[in-house]
PDB file of C-alpha atoms in Angstrom:
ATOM      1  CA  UNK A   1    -136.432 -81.414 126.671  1.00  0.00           C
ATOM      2  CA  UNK A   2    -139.536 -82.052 124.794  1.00  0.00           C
ATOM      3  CA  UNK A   3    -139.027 -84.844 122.714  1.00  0.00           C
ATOM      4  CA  UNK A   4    -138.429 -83.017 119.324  1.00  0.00           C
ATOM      5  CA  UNK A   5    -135.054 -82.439 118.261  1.00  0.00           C
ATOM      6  CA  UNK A   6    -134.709 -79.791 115.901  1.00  0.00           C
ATOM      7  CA  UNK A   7    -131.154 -79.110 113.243  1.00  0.00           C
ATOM      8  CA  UNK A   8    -129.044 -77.036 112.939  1.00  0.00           C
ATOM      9  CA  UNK A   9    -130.592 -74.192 115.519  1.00  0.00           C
ATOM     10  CA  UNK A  10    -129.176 -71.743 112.933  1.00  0.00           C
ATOM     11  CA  UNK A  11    -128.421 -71.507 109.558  1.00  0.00           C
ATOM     12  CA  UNK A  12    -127.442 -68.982 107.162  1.00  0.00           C
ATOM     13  CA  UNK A  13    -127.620 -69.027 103.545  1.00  0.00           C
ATOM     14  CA  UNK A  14    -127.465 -67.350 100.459  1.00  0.00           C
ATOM     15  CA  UNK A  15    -130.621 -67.198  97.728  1.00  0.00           C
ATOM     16  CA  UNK A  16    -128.847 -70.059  95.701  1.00  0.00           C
ATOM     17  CA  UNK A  17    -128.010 -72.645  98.203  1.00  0.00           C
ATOM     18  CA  UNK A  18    -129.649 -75.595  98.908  1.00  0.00           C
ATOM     19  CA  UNK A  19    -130.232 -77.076 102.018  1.00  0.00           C
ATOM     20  CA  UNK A  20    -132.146 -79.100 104.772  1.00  0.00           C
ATOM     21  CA  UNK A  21    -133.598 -78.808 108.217  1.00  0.00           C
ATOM     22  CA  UNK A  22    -134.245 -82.054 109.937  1.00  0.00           C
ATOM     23  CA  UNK A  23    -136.371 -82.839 113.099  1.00  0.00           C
ATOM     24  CA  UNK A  24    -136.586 -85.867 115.052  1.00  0.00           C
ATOM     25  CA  UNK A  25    -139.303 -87.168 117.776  1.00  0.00           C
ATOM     26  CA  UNK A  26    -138.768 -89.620 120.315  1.00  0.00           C
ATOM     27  CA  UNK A  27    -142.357 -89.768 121.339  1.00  0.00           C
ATOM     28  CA  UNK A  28    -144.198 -92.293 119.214  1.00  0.00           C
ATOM     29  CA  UNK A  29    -146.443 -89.351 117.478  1.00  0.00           C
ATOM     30  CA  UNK A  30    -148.209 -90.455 114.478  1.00  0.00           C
ATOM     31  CA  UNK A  31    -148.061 -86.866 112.885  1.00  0.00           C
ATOM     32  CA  UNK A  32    -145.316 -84.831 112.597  1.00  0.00           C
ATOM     33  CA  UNK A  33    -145.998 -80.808 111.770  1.00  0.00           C
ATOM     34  CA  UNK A  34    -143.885 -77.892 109.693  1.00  0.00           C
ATOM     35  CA  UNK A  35    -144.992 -74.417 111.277  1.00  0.00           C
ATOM     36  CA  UNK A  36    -143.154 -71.094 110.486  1.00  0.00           C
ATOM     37  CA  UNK A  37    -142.694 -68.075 112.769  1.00  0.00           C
ATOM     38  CA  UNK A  38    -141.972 -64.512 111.512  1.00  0.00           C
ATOM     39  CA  UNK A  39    -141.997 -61.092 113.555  1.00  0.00           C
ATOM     40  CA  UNK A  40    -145.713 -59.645 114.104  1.00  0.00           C
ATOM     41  CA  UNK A  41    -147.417 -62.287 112.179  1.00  0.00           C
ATOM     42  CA  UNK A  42    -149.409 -65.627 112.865  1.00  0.00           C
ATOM     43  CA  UNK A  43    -147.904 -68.706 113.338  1.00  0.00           C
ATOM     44  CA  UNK A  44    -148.591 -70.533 110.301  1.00  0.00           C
ATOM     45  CA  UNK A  45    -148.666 -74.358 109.464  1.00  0.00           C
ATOM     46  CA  UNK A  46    -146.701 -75.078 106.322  1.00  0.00           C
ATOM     47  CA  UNK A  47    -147.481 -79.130 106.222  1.00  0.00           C
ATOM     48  CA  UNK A  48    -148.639 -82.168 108.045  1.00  0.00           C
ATOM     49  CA  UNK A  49    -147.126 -85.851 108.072  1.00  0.00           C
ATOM     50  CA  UNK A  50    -149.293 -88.750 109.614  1.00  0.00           C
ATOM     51  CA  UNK A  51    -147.680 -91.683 109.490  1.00  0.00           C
ATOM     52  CA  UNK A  52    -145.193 -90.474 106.660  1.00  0.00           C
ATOM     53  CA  UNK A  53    -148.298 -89.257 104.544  1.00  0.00           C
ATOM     54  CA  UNK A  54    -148.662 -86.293 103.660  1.00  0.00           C
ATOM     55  CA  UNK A  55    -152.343 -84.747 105.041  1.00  0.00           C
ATOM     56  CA  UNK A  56    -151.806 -80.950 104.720  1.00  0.00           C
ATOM     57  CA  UNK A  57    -149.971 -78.856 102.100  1.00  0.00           C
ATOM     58  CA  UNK A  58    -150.887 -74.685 103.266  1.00  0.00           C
ATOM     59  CA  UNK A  59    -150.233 -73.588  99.824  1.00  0.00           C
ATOM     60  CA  UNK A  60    -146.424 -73.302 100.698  1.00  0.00           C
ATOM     61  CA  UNK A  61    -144.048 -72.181  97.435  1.00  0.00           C
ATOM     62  CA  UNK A  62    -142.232 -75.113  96.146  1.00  0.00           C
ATOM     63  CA  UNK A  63    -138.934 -73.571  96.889  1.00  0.00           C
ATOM     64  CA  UNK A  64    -139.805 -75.785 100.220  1.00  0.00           C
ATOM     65  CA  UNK A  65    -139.769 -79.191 100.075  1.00  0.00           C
ATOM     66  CA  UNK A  66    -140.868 -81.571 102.663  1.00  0.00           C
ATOM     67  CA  UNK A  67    -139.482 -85.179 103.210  1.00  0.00           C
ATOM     68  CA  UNK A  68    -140.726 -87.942 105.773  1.00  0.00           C
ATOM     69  CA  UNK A  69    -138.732 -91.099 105.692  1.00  0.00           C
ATOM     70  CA  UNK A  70    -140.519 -92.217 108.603  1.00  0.00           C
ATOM     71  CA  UNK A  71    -142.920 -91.256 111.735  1.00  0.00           C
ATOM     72  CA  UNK A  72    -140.129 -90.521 113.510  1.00  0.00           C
ATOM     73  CA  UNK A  73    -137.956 -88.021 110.966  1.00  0.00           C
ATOM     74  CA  UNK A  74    -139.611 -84.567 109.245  1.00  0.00           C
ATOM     75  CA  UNK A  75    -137.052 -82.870 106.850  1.00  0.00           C
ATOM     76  CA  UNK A  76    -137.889 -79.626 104.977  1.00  0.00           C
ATOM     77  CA  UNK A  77    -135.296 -79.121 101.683  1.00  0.00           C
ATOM     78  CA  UNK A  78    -134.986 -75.290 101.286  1.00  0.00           C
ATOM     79  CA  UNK A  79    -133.687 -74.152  97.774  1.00  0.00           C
ATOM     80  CA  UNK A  80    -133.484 -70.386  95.770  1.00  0.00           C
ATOM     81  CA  UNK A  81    -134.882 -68.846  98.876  1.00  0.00           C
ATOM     82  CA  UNK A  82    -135.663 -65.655  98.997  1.00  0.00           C
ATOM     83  CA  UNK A  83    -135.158 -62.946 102.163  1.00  0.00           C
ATOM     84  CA  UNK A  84    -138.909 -62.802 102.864  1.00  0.00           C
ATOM     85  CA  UNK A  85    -138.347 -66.519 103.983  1.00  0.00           C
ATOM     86  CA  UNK A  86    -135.687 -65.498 106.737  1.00  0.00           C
ATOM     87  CA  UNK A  87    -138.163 -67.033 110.173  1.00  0.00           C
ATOM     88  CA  UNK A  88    -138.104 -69.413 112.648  1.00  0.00           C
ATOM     89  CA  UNK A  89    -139.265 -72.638 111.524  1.00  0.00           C
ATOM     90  CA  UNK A  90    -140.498 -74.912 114.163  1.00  0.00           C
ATOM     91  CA  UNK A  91    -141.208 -78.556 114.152  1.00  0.00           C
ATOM     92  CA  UNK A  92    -144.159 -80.189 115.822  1.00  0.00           C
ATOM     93  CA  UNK A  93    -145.570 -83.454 116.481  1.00  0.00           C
ATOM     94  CA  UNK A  94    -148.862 -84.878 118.478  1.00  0.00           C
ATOM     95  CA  UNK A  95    -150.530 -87.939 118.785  1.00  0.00           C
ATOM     96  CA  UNK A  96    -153.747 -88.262 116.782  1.00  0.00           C
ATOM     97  CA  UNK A  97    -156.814 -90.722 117.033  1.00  0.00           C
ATOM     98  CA  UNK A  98    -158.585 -92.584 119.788  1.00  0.00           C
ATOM     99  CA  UNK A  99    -155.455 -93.106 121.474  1.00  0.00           C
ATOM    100  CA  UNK A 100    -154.092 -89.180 121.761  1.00  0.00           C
ATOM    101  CA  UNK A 101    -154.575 -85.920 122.996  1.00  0.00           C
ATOM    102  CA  UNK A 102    -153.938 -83.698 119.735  1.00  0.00           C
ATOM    103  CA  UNK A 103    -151.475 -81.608 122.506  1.00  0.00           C
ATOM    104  CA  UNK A 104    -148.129 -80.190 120.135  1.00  0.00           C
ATOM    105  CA  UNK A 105    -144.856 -80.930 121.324  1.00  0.00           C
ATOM    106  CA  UNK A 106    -142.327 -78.852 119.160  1.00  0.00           C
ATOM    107  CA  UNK A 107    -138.982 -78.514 118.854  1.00  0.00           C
ATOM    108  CA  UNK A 108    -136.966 -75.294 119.611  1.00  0.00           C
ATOM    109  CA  UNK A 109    -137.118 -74.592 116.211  1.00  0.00           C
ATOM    110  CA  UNK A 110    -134.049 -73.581 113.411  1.00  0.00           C
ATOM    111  CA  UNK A 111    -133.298 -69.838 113.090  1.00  0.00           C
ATOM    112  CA  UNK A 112    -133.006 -69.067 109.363  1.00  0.00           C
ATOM    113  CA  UNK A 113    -131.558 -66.033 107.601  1.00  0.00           C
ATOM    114  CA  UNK A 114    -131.939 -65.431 103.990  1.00  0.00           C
ATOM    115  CA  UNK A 115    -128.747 -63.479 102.412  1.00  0.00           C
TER     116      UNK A 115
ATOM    117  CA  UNK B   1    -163.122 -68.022 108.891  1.00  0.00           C
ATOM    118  CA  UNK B   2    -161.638 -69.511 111.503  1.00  0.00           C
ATOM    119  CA  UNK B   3    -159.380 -66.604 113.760  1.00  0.00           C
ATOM    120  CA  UNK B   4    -158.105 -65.740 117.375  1.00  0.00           C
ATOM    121  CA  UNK B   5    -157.950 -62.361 118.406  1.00  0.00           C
ATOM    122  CA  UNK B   6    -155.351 -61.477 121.849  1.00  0.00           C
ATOM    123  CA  UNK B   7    -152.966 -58.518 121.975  1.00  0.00           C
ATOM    124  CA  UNK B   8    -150.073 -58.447 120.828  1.00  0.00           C
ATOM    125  CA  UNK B   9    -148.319 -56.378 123.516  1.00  0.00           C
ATOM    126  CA  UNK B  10    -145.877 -56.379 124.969  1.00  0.00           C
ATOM    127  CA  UNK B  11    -147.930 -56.492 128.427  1.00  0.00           C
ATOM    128  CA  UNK B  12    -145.393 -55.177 130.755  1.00  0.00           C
ATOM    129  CA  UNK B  13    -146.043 -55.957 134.471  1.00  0.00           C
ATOM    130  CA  UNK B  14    -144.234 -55.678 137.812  1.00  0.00           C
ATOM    131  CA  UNK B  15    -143.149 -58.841 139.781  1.00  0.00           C
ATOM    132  CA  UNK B  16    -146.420 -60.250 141.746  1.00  0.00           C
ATOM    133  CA  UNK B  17    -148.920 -58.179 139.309  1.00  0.00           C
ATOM    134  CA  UNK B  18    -152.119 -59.832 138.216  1.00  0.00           C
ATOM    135  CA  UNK B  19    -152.454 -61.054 134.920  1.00  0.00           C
ATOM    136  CA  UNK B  20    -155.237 -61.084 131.887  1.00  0.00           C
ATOM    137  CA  UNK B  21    -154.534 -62.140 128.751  1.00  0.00           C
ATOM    138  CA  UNK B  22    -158.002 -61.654 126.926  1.00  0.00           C
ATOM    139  CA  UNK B  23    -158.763 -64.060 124.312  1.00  0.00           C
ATOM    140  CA  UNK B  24    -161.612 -64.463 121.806  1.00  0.00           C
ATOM    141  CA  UNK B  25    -161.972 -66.403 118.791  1.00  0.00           C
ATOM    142  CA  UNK B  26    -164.303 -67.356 115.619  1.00  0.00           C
ATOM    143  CA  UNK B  27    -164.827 -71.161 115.115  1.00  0.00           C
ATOM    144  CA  UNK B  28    -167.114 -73.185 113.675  1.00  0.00           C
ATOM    145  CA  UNK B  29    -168.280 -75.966 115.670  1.00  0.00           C
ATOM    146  CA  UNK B  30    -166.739 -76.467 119.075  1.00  0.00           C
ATOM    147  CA  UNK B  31    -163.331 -76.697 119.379  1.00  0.00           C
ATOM    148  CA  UNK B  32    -161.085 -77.486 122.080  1.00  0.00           C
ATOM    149  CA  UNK B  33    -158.750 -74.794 123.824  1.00  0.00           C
ATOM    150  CA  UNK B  34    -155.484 -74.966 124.500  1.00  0.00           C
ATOM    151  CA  UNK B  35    -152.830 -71.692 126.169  1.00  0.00           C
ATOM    152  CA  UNK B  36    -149.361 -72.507 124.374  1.00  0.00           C
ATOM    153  CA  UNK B  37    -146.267 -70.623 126.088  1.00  0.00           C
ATOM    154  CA  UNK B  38    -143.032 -69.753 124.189  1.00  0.00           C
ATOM    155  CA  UNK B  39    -139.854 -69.026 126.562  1.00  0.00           C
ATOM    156  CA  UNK B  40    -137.215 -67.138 125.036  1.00  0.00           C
ATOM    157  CA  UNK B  41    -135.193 -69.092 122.817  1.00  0.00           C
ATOM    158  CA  UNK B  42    -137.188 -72.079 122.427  1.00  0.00           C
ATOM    159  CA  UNK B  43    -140.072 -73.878 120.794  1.00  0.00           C
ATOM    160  CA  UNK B  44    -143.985 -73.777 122.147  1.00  0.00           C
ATOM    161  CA  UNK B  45    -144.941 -75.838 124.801  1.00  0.00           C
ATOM    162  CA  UNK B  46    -148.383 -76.590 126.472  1.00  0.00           C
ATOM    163  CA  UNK B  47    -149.481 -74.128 129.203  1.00  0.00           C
ATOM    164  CA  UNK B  48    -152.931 -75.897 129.929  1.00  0.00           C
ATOM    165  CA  UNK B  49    -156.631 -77.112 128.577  1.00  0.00           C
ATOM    166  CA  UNK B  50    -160.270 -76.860 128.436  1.00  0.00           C
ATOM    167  CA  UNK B  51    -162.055 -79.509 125.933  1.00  0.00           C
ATOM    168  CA  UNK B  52    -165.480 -78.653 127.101  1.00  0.00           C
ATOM    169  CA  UNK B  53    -167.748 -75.760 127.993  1.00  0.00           C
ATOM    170  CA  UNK B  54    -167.279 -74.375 131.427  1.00  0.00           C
ATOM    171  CA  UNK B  55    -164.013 -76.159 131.780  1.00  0.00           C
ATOM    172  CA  UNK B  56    -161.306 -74.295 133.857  1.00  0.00           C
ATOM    173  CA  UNK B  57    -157.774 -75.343 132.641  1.00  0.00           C
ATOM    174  CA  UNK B  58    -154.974 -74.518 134.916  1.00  0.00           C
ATOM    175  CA  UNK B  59    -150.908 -75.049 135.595  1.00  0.00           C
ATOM    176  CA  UNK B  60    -147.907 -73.121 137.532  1.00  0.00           C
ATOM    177  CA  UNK B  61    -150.364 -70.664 138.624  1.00  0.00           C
ATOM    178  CA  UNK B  62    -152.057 -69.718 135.605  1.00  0.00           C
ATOM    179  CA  UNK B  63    -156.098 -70.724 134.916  1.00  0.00           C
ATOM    180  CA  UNK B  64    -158.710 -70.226 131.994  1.00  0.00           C
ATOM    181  CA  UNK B  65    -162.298 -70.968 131.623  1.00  0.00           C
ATOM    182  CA  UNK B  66    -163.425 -72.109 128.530  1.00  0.00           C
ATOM    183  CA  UNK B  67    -166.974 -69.459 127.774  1.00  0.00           C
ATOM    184  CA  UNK B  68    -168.907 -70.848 125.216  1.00  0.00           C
ATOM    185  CA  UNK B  69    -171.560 -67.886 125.063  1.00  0.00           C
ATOM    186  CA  UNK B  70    -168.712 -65.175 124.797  1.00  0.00           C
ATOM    187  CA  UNK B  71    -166.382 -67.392 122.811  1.00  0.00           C
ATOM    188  CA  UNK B  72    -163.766 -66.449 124.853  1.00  0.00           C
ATOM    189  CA  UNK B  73    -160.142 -68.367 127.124  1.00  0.00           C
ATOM    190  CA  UNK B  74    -159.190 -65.550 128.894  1.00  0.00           C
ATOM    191  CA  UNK B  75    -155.487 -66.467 130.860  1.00  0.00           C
ATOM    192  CA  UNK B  76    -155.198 -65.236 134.132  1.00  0.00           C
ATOM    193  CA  UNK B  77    -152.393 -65.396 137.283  1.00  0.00           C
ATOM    194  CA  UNK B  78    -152.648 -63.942 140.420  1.00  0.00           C
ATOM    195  CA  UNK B  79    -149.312 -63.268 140.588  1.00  0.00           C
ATOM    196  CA  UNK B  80    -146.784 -62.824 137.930  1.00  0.00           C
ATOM    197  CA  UNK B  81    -143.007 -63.643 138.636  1.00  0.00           C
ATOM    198  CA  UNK B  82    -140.340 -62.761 136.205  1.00  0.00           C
ATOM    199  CA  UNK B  83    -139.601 -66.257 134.979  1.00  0.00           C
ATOM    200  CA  UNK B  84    -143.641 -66.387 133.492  1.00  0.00           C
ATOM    201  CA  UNK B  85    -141.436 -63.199 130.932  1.00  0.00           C
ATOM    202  CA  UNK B  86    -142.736 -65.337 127.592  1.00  0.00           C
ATOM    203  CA  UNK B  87    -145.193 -65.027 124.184  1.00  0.00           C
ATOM    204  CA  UNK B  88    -148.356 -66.732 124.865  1.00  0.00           C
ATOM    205  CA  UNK B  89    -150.797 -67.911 122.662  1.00  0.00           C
ATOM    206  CA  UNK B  90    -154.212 -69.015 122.754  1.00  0.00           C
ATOM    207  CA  UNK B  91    -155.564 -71.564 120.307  1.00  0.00           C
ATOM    208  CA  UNK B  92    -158.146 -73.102 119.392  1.00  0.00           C
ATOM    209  CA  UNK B  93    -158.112 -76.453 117.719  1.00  0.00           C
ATOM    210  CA  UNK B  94    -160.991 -77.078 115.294  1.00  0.00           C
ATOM    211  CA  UNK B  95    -159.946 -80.532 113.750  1.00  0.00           C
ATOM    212  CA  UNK B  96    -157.418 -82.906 113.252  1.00  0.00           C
ATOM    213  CA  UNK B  97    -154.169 -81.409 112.779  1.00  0.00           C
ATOM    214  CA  UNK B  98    -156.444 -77.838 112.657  1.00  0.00           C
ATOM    215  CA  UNK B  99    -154.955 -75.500 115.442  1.00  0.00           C
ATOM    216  CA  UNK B 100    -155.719 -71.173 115.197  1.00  0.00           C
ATOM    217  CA  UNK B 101    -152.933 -69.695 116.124  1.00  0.00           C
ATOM    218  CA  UNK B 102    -152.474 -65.648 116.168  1.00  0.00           C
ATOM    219  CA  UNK B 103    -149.097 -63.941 116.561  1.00  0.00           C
ATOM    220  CA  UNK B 104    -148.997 -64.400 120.184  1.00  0.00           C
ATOM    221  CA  UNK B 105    -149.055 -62.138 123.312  1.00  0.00           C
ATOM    222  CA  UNK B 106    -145.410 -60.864 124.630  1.00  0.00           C
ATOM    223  CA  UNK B 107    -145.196 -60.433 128.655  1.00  0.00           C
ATOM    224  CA  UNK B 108    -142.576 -58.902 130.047  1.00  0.00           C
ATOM    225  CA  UNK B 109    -142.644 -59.094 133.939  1.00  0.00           C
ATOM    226  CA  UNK B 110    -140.078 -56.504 135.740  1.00  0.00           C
ATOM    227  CA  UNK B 111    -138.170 -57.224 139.075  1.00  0.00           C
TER     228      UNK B 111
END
């Protein structure tokens, strides 16, 4: 248990659905991180939250949409995905400042599969 | 630019093997160090450290030594067992919010 809470663990959908992945961290981080994972290639930040502001944008298409209500709650809105976007996408946060290491703590990440 | 440069594997290695993970990176200025581990099935999760030059990091067996002049956090064990089977990456952080990761090394440790 790391603190992040990542849902659903899987989803599958088809290039015209719409729909979310949420994260949740029990930690008190002040920044909250989008990363996605796909075979053979770099883990690659998608956005940064610090205290529900938005601080980094990694040229990601705008077929992904991020939402922070809060410090606590990181939501990405997926919609006409394509099958090139099938990956892991993990969820991240870390204390930042004076009073924090910088140290990730993700979550175990949603499995999605582009039909 | 910024980039971290490890194998990709996988590194396969009988039980109680020594390990090396090599590591080197480009960075400018002087970034902190950090070994994340990914266990099948899950998320990343903090292996160990170095913030300064010189600096040995270590945890469940594993150490690395930050080297400034070669610009390398190589990951070693003395003795691998098959529950250390996991991607590991090395990366540097060069900023706020400003981590280099690469694609990861696999290890796969056989009984």
């Amino acid at each position: 248990e790391t603190g992040v809470t990542q849902t659903p663990r899987h989803l599958v959908m088809g290039m015209t659905n719409k729909k979310s992945l949420k994260c949740e961290q029990h930690l008190g981080h002040n920044a909250m991180y989008w990363y996605k994972q796909s075979a053979k290639k770099p883990l690659e930040l998608m956005f940064v939250y610090n205290f529900k502001e938005q601080t980094e944008n990694n040229s990601v298409p705008s077929r992904f949409s991020p939402e922070c209500p809060n410090s606590s709650h990181l939501f990405l809105h997926l919609h006409t995905l394509q099958p090139e976007d099938s990956a892991l996408y993990l969820c991240a946060s870390s204390q930042e400042g004076t009073s924090g290491t910088g140290e990730l703590f993700f979550g175990e990440g949603s499995r999605l599969t582009v039909l | 630019g910024n980039s971290v440069t490890q194998m990709e594997g996988p590194v396969t290695l009988s039980e109680e093997a020594f390990l090396t993970i090599n590591c080197t990176y480009t960075a400018t200025g002087y970034p902190s160090l950090f070994w994340y581990v990914q266990y099948p099935g899950e998320g990343l999760q903090l292996l160990l450290k170095a913030t300064k030059a010189d600096d040995k990091g270590s945890n469940k067996g594993f150490e690395a030594t930050y080297r400034k002049e070669t610009t390398s956090f190589h990951l070693e064990k003395g003795s691998v067992q098959v529950s250390d089977s996991a991607v590991y990456f090395c990366a540097p952080r060069t900023g706020t919010y400003k981590y280099i990761f690469g694609t990861g090394t696999r290890l796969k440790v056989l009984a």
